[in-house]
Tab-separated table of C-alpha atoms in Angstrom:
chain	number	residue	atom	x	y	z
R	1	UNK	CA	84.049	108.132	69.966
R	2	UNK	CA	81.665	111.051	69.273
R	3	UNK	CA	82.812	113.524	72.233
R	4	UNK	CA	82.420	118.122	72.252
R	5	UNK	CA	85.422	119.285	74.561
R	6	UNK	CA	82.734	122.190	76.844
R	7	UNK	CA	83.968	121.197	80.105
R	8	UNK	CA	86.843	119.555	82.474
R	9	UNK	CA	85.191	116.019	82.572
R	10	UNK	CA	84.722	116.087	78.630
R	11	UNK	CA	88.643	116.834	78.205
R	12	UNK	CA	89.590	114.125	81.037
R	13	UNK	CA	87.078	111.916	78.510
R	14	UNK	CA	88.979	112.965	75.454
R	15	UNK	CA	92.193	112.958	76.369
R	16	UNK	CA	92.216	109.197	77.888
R	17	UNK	CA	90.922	108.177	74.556
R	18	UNK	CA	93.794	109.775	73.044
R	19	UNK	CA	96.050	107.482	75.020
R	20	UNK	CA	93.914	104.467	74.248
R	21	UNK	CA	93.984	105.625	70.393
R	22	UNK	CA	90.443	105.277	69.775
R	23	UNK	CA	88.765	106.836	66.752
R	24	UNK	CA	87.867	110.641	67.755
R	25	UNK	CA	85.370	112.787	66.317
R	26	UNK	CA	85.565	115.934	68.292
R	27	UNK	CA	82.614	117.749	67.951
R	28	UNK	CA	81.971	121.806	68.270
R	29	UNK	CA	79.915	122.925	70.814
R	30	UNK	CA	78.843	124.588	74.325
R	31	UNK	CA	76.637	122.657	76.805
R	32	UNK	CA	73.492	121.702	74.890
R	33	UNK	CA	75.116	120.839	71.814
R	34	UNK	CA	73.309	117.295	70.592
R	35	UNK	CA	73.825	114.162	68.483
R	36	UNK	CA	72.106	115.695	65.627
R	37	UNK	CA	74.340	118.531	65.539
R	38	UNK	CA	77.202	116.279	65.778
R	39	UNK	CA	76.300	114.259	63.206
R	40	UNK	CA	76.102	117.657	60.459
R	41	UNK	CA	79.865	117.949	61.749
R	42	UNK	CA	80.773	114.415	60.403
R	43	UNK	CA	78.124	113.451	58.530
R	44	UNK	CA	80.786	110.601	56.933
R	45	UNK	CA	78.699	107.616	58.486
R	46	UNK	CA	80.527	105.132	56.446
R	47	UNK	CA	84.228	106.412	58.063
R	48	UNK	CA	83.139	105.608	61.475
R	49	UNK	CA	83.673	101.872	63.086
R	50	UNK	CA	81.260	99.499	63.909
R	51	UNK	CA	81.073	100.744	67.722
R	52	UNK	CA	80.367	103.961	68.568
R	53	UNK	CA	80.869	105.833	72.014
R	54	UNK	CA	78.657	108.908	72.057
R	55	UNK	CA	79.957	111.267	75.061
R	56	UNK	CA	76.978	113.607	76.615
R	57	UNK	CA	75.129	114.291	73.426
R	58	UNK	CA	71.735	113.754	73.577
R	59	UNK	CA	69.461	112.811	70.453
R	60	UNK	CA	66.987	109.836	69.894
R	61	UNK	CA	66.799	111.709	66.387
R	62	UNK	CA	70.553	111.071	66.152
R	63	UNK	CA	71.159	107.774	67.803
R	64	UNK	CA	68.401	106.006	65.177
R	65	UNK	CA	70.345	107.412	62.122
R	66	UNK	CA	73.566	105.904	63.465
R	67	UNK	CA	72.030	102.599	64.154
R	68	UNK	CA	70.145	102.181	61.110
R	69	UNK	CA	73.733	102.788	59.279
R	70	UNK	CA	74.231	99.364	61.444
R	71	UNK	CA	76.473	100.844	63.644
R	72	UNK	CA	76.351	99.799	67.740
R	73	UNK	CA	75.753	103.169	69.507
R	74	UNK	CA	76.790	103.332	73.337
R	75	UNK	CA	75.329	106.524	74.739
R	76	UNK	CA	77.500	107.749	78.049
R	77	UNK	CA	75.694	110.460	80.141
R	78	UNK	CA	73.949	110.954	83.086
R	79	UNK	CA	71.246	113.921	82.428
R	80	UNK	CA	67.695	113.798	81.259
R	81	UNK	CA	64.712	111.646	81.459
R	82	UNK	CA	66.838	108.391	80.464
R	83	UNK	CA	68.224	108.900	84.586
R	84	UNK	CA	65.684	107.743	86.775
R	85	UNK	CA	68.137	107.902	89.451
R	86	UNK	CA	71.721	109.537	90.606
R	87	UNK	CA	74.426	107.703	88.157
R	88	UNK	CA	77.936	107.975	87.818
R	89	UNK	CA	79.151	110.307	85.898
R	90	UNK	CA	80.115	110.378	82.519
R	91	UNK	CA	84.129	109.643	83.114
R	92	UNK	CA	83.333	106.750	85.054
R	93	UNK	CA	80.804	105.369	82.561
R	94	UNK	CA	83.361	106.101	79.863
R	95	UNK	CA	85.901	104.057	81.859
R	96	UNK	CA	83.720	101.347	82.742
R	97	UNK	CA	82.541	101.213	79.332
R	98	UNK	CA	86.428	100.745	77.316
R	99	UNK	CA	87.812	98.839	80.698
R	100	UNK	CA	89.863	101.944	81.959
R	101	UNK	CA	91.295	102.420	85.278
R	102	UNK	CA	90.784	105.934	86.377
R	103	UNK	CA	94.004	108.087	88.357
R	104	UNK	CA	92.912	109.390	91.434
R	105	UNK	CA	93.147	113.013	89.839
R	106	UNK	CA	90.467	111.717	87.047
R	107	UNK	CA	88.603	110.410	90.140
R	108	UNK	CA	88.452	114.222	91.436
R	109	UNK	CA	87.528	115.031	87.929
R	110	UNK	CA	84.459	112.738	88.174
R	111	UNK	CA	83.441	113.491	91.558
R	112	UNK	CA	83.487	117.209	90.740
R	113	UNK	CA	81.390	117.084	87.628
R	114	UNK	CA	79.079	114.610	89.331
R	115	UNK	CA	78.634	115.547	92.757
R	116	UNK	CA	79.940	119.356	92.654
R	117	UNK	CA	81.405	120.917	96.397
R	118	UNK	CA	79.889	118.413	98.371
R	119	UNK	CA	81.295	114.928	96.872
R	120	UNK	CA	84.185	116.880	96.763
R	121	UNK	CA	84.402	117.110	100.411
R	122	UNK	CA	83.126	114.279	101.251
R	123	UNK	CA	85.991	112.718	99.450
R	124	UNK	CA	88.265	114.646	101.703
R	125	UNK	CA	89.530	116.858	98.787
R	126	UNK	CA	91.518	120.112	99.886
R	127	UNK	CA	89.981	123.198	99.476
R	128	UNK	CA	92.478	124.104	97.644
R	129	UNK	CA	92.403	121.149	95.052
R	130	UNK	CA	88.594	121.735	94.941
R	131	UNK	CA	88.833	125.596	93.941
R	132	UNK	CA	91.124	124.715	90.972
R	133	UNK	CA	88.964	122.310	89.476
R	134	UNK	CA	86.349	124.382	89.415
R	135	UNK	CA	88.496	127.738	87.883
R	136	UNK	CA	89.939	124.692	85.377
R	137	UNK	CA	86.322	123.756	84.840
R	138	UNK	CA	85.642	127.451	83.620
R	139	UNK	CA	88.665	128.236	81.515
R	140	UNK	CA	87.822	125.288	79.079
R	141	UNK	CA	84.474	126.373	79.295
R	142	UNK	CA	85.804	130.017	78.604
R	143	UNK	CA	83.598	131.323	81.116
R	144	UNK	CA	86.109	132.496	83.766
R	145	UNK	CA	85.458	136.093	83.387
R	146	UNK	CA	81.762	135.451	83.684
R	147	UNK	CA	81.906	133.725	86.567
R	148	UNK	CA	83.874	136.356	88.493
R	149	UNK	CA	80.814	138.712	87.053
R	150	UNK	CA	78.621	136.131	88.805
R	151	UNK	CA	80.246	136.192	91.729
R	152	UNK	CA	79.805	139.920	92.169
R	153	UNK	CA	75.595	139.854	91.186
R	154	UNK	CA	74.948	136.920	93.868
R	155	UNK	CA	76.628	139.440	96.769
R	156	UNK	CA	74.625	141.779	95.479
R	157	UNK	CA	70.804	140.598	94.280
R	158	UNK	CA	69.967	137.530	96.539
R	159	UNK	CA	66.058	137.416	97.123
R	160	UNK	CA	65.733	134.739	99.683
R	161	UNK	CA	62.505	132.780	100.392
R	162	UNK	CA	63.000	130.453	103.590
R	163	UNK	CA	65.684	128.003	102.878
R	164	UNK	CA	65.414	128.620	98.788
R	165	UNK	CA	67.376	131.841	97.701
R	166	UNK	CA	66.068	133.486	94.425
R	167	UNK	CA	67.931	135.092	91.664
R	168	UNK	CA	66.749	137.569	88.266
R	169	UNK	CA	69.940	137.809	86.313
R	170	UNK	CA	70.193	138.164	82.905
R	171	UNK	CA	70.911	135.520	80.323
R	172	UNK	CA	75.000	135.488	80.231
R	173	UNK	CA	75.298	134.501	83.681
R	174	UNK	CA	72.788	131.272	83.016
R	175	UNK	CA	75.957	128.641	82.694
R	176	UNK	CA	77.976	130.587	85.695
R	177	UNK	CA	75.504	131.845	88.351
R	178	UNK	CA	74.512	128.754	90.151
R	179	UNK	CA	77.810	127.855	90.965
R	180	UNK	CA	79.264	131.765	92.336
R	181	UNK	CA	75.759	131.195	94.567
R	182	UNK	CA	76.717	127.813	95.696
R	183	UNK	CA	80.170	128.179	96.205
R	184	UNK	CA	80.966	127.728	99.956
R	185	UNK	CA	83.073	129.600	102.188
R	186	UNK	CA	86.743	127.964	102.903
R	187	UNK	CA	86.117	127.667	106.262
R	188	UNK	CA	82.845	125.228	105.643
R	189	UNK	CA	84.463	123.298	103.190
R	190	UNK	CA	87.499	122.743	105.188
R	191	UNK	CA	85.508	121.443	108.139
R	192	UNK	CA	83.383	119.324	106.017
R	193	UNK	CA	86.515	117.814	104.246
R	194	UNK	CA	88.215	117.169	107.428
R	195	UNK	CA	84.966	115.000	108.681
R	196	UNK	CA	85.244	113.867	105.062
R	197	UNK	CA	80.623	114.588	105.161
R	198	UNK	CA	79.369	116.799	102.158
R	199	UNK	CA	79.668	120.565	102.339
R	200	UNK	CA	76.203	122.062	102.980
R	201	UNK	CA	75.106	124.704	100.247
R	202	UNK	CA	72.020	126.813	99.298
R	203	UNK	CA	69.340	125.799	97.056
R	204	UNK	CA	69.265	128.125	94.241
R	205	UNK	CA	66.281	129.421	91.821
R	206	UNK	CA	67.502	131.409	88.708
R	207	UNK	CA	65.506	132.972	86.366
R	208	UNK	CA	67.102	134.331	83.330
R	209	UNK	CA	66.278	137.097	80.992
R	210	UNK	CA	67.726	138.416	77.854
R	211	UNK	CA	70.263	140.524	78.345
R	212	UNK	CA	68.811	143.531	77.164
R	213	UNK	CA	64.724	143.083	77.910
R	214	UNK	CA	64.182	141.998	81.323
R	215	UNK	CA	60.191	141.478	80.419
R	216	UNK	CA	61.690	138.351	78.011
R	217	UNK	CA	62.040	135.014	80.087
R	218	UNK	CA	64.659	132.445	78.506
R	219	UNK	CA	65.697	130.522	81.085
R	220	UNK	CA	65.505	128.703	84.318
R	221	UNK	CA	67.840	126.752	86.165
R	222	UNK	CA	67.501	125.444	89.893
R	223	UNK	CA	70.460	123.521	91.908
R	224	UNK	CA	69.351	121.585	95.222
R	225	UNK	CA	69.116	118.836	97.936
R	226	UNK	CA	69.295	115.772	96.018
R	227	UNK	CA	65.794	115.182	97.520
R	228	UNK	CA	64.677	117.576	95.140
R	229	UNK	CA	65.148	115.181	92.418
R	230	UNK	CA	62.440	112.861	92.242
R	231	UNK	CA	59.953	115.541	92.065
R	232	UNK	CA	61.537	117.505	89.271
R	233	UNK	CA	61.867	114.530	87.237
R	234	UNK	CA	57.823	114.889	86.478
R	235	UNK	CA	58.571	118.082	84.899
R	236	UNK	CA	60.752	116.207	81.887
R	237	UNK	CA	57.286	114.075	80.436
R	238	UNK	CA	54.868	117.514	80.974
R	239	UNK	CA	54.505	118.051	77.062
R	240	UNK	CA	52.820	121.394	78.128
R	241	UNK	CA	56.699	122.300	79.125
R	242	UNK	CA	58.758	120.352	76.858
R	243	UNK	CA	57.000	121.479	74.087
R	244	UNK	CA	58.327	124.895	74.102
R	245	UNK	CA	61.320	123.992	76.444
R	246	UNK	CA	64.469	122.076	76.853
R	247	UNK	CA	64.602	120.828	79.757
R	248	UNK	CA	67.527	118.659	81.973
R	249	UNK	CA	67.928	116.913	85.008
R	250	UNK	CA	70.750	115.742	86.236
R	251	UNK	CA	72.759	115.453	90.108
R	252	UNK	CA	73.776	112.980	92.294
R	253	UNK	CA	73.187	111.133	95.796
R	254	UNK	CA	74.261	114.665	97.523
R	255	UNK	CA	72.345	117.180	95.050
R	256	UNK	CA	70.676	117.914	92.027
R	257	UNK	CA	70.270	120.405	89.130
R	258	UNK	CA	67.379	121.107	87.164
R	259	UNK	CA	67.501	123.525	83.652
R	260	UNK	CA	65.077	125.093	80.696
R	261	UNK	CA	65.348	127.054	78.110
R	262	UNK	CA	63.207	128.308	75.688
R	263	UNK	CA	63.162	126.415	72.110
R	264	UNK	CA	64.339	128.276	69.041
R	265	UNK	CA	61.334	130.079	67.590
R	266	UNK	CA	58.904	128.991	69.786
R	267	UNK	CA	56.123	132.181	70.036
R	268	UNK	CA	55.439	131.571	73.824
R	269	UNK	CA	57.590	129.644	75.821
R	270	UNK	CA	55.397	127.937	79.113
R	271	UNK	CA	57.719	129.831	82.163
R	272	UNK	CA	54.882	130.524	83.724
R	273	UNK	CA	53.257	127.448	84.060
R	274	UNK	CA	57.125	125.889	84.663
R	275	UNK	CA	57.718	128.599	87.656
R	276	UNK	CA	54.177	127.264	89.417
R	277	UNK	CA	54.998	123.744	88.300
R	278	UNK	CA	58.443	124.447	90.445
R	279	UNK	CA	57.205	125.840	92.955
R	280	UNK	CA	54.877	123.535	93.957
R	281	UNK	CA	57.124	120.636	93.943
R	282	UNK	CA	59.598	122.349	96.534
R	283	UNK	CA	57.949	123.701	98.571
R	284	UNK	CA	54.084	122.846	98.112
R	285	UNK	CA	53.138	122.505	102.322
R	286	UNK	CA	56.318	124.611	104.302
R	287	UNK	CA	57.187	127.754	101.835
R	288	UNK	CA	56.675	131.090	103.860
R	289	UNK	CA	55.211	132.722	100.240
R	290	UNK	CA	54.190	135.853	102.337
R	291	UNK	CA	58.228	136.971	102.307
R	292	UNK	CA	58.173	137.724	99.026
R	293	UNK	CA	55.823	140.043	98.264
R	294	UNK	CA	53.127	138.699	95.695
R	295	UNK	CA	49.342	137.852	95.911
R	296	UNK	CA	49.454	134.302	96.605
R	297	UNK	CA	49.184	134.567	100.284
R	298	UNK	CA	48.074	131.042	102.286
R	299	UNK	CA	48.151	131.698	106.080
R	300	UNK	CA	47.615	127.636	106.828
R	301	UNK	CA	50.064	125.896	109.711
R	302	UNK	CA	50.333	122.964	107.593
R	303	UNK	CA	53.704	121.959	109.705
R	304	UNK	CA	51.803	118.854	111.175
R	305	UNK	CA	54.040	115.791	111.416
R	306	UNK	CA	51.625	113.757	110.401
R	307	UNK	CA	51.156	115.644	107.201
R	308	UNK	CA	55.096	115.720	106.014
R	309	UNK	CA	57.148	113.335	105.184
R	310	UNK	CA	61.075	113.235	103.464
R	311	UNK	CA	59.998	112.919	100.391
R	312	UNK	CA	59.204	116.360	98.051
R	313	UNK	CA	57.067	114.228	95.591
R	314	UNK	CA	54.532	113.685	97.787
R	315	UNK	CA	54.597	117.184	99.495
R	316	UNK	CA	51.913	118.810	96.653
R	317	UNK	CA	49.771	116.354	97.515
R	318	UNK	CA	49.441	116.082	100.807
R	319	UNK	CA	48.737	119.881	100.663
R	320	UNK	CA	46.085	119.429	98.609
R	321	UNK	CA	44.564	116.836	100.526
R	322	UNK	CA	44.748	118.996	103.911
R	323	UNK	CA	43.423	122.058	102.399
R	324	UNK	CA	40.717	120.458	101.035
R	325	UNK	CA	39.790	118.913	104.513
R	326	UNK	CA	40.100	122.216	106.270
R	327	UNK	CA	37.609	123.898	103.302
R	328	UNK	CA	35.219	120.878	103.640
R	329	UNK	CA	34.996	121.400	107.247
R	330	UNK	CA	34.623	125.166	107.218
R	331	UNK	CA	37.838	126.248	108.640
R	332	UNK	CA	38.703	128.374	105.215
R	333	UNK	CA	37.108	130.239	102.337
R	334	UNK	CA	39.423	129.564	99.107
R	335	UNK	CA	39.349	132.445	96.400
R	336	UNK	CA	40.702	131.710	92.791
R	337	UNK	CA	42.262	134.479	91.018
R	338	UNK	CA	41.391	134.518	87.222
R	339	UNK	CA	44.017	132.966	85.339
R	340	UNK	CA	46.332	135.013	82.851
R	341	UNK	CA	47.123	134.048	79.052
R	342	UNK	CA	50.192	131.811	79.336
R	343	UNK	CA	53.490	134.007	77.415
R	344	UNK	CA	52.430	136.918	78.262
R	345	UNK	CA	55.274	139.164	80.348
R	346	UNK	CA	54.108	142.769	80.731
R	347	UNK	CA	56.833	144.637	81.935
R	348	UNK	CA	54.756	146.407	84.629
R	349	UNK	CA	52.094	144.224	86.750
R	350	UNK	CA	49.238	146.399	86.043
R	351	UNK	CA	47.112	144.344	88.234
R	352	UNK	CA	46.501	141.186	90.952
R	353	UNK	CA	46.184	138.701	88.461
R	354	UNK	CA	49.821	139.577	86.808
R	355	UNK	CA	51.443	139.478	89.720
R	356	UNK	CA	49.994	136.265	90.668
R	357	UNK	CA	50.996	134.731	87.363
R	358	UNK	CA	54.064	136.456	86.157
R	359	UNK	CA	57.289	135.031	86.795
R	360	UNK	CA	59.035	138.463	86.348
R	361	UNK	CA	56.884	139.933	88.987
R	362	UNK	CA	58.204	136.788	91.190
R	363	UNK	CA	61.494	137.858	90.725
R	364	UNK	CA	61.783	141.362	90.021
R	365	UNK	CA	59.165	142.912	92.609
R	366	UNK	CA	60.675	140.383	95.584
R	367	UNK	CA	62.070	143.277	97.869
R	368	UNK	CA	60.547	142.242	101.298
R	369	UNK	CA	57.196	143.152	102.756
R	370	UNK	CA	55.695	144.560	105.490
R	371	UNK	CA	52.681	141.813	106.989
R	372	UNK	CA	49.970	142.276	109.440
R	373	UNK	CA	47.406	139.723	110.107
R	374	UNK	CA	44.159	140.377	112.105
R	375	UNK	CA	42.254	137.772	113.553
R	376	UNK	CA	38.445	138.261	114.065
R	377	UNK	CA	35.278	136.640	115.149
R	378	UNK	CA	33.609	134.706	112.490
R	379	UNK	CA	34.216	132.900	109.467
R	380	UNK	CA	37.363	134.587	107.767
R	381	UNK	CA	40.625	135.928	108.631
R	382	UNK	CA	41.885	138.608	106.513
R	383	UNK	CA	45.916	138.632	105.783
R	384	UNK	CA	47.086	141.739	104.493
R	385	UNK	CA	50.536	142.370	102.613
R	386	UNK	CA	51.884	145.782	101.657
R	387	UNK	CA	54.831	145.689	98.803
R	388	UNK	CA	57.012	148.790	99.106
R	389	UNK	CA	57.764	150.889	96.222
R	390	UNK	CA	59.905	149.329	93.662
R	391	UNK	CA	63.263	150.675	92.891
R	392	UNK	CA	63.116	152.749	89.373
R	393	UNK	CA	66.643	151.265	88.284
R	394	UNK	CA	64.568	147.685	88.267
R	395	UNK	CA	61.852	148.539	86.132
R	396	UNK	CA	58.731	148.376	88.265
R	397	UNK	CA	56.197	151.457	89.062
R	398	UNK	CA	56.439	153.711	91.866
R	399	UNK	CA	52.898	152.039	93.384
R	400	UNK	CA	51.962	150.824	96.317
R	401	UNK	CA	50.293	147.505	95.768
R	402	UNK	CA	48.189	146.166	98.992
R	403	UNK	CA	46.821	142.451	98.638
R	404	UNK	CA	44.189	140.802	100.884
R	405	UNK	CA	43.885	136.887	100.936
R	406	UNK	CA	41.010	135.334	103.019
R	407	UNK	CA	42.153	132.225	104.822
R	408	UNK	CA	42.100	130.385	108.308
């Protein structure tokens, strides 16, 4: 077995194979470690047995070199484009796989890696029982200081958009801040566990900068309603994204999580076109856009029942298909704003088309807005948003910026 030891289910993973005294290569690594870099740690191909049980490290690259040394490669996770729907988790594969039968503590284990708070919960776990998985979780990861530093920046810089709450936190925080945003209150949990139904928690949007240069994008991550799922899953075969991003997928039946970052050495990494890609897919018909304070304004009622349905994938769509009909019929006058070389991150957003492009304008200019809308005879209705001086301790100008988008 080819297993790193980065988080609580990988030591649950490793340490039953201990007692089952298979052979262990342990292999060096934080989340996003692969088969290929495996494979540099033992390169010794001819030492390992005929069967080999590779443990949540990715690598088509890596799995073809082992196999062409004729060896029988079992690959055990449950992220990335191979899912095309929830799957159990990576203990239970494991278990399934060798013919183990799991405790009910390496249950919890499972439950918690693969279905976070809410399977937790639903399984009727204590609160209690729940909080020290996840601090366990974070000590073997060696990120418990972080994530109290986590905890701390949530309470302090949420930027919330409807139901979706927004976050511009710099790089360190990428493997912690999700889960100080999502973690629930004891009193929800509790009541949730007692009904033994999942915990309900935000949907979080990150976006991650380097810790020092807030104009330098190098990360994304986005946790979710399961629903979520299907739609992200187009974003894995967009070559214009994977190309100069790593991207995962992975979740559950109760939620999902979705990740990038930027490949090694790559000159221009595509956030931007990731961020509209994203945004689109959650919340293409039903997003109130005006609350957070950039130019792409669209004052449409598009809350028709007969124009949603459940499912996110179809959402973009549809939009497009009822904004179309209400141009062809008169109703609106579309304007297209110029588009703006993909890469580039000014640091200020010296114009319309910058903030209408830039992910770090999304994010770092989102401090609320002040909206008036006048409606007037004929055949346009002009919607006009002030955004309010931005603090000088966040990098933006001290500016007024006033946008005006025509719509119906």
């Amino acid at each position: 077995m080819i297993c790193p030891r980065n988080d609580l289910e990988s030591d649950c993973i490793l340490d039953i194979a201990v007692r089952l005294q298979l052979d262990i290569r342990e292999v060096a690594g934080d989340w996003g470690v692969t088969l290929d870099d495996a494979l540099r740690q033992h390169p010794d191909l001819d030492s390992l047995r005929r069967h080999v049980i590779v443990i949540e490290l990715p690598g088509a690259t890596g799995q073809d070199f082992l196999e062409a040394a004729g060896k029988q490669v079992h690959m055990v996770d449950h992220h990335g484009p191979a899912s095309d729907g929830p799957m159990p988790s990576a203990l239970e594969q494991f278990a399934a796989l060798v013919g183990y039968e799991l405790t009910t503590a390496e249950y919890e284990v499972a439950i918690a890696d693969r279905d976070f708070y809410p399977g937790l919960s639903r399984a009727g776990v204590s609160y209690a029982r729940a909080q020290a998985l996840r601090q366990e979780e974070c000590v073997i990861r060696g990120d418990a200081d972080l994530l109290d530093e986590a905890r701390g920046f949530v309470a302090a810089n949420p930027r919330r958009l409807g139901d979706l709450t927004l976050y511009f936190a710099p790089k360190r925080l990428a493997n912690v801040l999700l889960e100080a945003a999502q973690e629930p209150t004891a009193e929800d949990y509790t009541e949730a566990a007692d009904q033994h139904r999942p915990v309900q928690l935000l949907q979080v949007l990150a976006v991650f900068h380097a810790d020092q240069d807030p104009a330098s994008i190098r990360a994304v991550r986005f946790a979710g309603h399961a629903a979520a799922r299907d739609a992200l899953r187009s974003l894995l075969t967009d070559l214009a994204l994977s190309n100069g991003l790593q991207l995962w997928l992975g979740g559950g039946n109760l939620g999902c999580f979705f990740g990038a970052d930027a490949r090694k050495g790559h000159p221009a990494p595509p956030f931007d076109h990731l961020m509209s890609r994203i945004f689109a897919l959650l919340g293409g018909t039903s997003r109130p856009l005006l609350h957070y304070g950039c130019t792409f304004l669209l004052p449409l009622d598009l809350h028709e029942s007969s124009e949603l349905k459940p499912d996110p994938a179809i959402h973009a769509t549809r939009f497009r298909k009822a904004l179309a009909r209400k141009e062809q019929a008169g109703d609106i006058r579309r304007h297209r704003l110029a588009v703006v070389d993909p890469g580039s991150l000014p640091t200020q957003a010296d114009h319309e088309r910058q903030c209408e492009t830039q992910p770090t304008s999304i994010f770092s200019r989102c401090y609320g807005t002040s909206c008036s809308m006048r409606r007037t005879r004929g055949d346009h209705y002009p919607l006009t948003t002030q955004i309010p001086p931005v603090p000088s301790s966040a990098g933006g100008s001290d500016r007024m910026l006033s946008t005006t988008c025509v719509g119906g």
